[in-house]
Amino acid sequence: MIKSYLKTAFRNLWRNRVFSFINIMGLTVGMTACFLIFMYVQFELHYDAFNKKADRTYRLVCDIKTPSETLNASTTSWAFAPNIKSDFPEVESFARVNNANLLVRRGDVKFQEENAAFADSALFNVFDFKLIKGNPETALKDQLNVVFTETAAKKYFGNEDPLGKQLLLTGDGLPATVTGIIEDIPENSQIKADMFVSMVTLTQRFNKGIDNAWGNFGAISYLLLKPGTNPKAVEKKFPAFLQNRNGDEQKKAQMFYTLFLEPLRDVYLYSTRDGSRSGNMHNVQIFSIIAIFILLIACINFINLTTARSTERAKEVGIRKVVGAARIQIARQFIGESVILCVIAFFLSVGLSALLLPLFNHLAGKIISPGIFNHPNYLLVLFISAIGIGLLAGIYPALVLSSFRPVVVLKGRFASGTKGIFLRKILVVAQFSISIALIIGTIVVYTQMKFMRNRDLGFSKDQIVVIDTHGDPAKEAFKNAALGVANVQSAAMSSSVPGGGNSGAYSEIENSKGDLQVANLDLYFVDFDYINQFKIKMVAGRSFSRDFGTDTTQAMILNEAAVKLFGYRSPKDAVGRKFKQWGREGTIVGVMKDFHFRSLQKAIKPLSMRIEPDGCDLVSVHIAGGSSIPSTLAALENKWKETIPNRPFSYFFMDEFFDRQYRSEERFGKLFLNFAILAIFISCLGLLGLASYSTMQRTKEIGIRKVMGASVSNIAALLSKDFIVLVVIAIVIASPLAWWGMHNWLDDFAYRIEIGWWIFLLAAIVSIVIALATVSFQAIKAAVANPVKSLRTE
């Protein structure tokens, strides 16, 4: 019986090769897209899942309330975690991590390790980073202990055993010992480092006494609670702990702390502390919906094409029933064919997914997976899904086909029912509604990205090369040497550049009432040339000037956002007011126009600038454009080797660096576009199949119309009209849904576009053109056919 079913199924699939191909292609593309998105979603949802104690590991975070604002900080004071461990019996262990950028040398091999971190000795107790060599209990116990990942260790030691070997850290050449090697950290880990240096190196050598600095923030702190501990109960004890340990200092500084515990698994997707987020749950949800929609479109195609061809198999069903076949047997036959087709599509989608995975990793900007066969459980899910799709998608056609009355169909009077035609129209509208919504979404995403790239940022970022000296004592000498290079127009030094990180500074600024108001202001250390080089405009007062000797110690410049924070109606009213900040006192000498020193996703925050040569590690060089850029860069590298020979020369262009902030949005846009194209492609496959079948059903009618004088354009319009009406209905349904979805997506941006009417018009035109191009191919082919042959079809 099964052999007969299989033989009949394959014979029927081969006999109707075109329709079988369209069905298999649609399902293959749909399954492939769904599988890749499924891997992406699983990757995002399983951040830090490799940590076996993740369910009781929490990131310690802090709200800092001042008279001016409340800061939601992801970092904590250096003193918090160690003292919590000693005061709270519920805490099993703690680990602090502080990202670092360290010069590392071994002989002639030297690298500026930008992906380094200081970490407490309990790091390997809290997190499951697999130590291949070394003792996890002592690997980060003593000063100048270093643990490398496998990949990083090979840069310095090749195939040698690095354990116990020495290398030099920082520009001072401090001898450090390799005490451990760990496996490369998984891509979906919020802690990413190529090397860890013992935390005591930072707290006892580089910054002695910082462990007791309750007001000094900068540590990312993790607490491992004992099994069965209620984190909410621990949180309730934090206020009393802070009051007991640090209450007087908080009151004096007018900065009050509130501590919270963030579950480790929630940090990546849900935390928005510091005004930013690492992952984006909205994007994960959007792609999950897209995957479901694409698979739904593929299933709709299958149902549409199978039921549309039901009349062709009516006589087969009639004969089977006459010779004694039961309805359940006929239903099994057709469901079996559906499952076979889905299984074929499954194997094709596995091969296609394997081919496309490297491209998908590139589009996602991360290694979602090195290979699909690394996840046999995912393949099993896809296979079960394929069987499920075959069963679900085959049930309706099987019920329709097995219900034919043999007396009617064998007399040749069977025709497609109005219910079947109406269902097919509903399904076509459904799949094109999804496709059009994706087209609208794609246009919105790319319009927002264009808006962000073309918006006036309030500063100049063109033709500026930024070199990080990492605080080398010869940094001033390098800047002066760079000014002597041909095609260098200017140079400036600073602690940060727009788009880079910047520190918050405890500040007391005289407000409009004459009181010193406490605030945590973003702070740039700059030199006298910085404001002019970046073409930042002044709206009141003056810029820093060498003509004023006190500017190096007693002058500050604020932006307009800071002026508003302190209650001034006009920027000029803030000029001459007093400030206190990090041990400096003086007056505000000028107010600069607001500029976007962070992504346009964030509102412009209050910013202060001060002259502080020791805090300026970045040298920004404005160079002439054109063909001279390579020679200018080579000349700058030569000056670097003359002045700072012990460090590798590295640089970045300011415009590219600033635009990196939008990489995640760009990747989202590219993925969105690609999946929208796939959805449209699958929809068009179904439309092509239906158009082909509709044309075949009306072959005789077309022949008669041609004999009666109908032109090719008349017939093409006749055959296309019904499908275009369905697409127009889909546009009406999709537009409000797409507006709602993209309006919510744009809420993540402080500066955003308005979703204009032209976006919907453009999406409508694109979808109609695509539908016309799909349907017209078959319509014109039928219209130019010989009517004599058409009338002889029966």
Short mmCIF file of C-alpha atoms in Angstrom, two decimals, residues 54 61 145 148 171 218 264 289 383 397 413 466 487 501 507 518 520 526 533 556 587 590 600 622 670 769 781:
data_model
loop_
_atom_site.label_atom_id
_atom_site.label_comp_id
_atom_site.label_asym_id
_atom_site.label_seq_id
_atom_site.Cartn_x
_atom_site.Cartn_y
_atom_site.Cartn_z
CA ALA A 54 23.48 31.94 35.01
CA VAL A 61 23.77 48.16 38.73
CA ASN A 145 48.94 37.60 36.31
CA PHE A 148 44.94 34.54 27.44
CA GLY A 171 54.59 51.51 28.11
CA GLY A 218 33.80 52.20 36.60
CA LEU A 264 22.64 37.84 33.81
CA ILE A 289 7.47 37.44 13.05
CA PHE A 383 12.71 18.36 9.95
CA PRO A 397 -6.42 20.00 -0.22
CA ARG A 413 -19.30 18.33 -15.13
CA VAL A 466 42.42 60.03 14.87
CA ASN A 487 49.06 68.06 3.64
CA GLY A 501 33.13 57.03 24.97
CA SER A 507 30.31 68.71 38.91
CA VAL A 518 25.32 69.15 41.64
CA ASN A 520 27.07 64.43 36.63
CA VAL A 526 40.62 69.12 25.05
CA GLN A 533 39.39 71.89 14.25
CA MET A 556 35.07 75.64 31.29
CA THR A 587 34.33 80.20 35.61
CA GLY A 590 31.68 80.20 26.79
CA LEU A 600 21.17 60.17 16.89
CA HIS A 622 42.96 67.16 9.75
CA LYS A 670 20.04 44.76 5.29
CA VAL A 769 4.60 46.59 -10.70
CA LYS A 781 2.01 34.31 -23.53
#
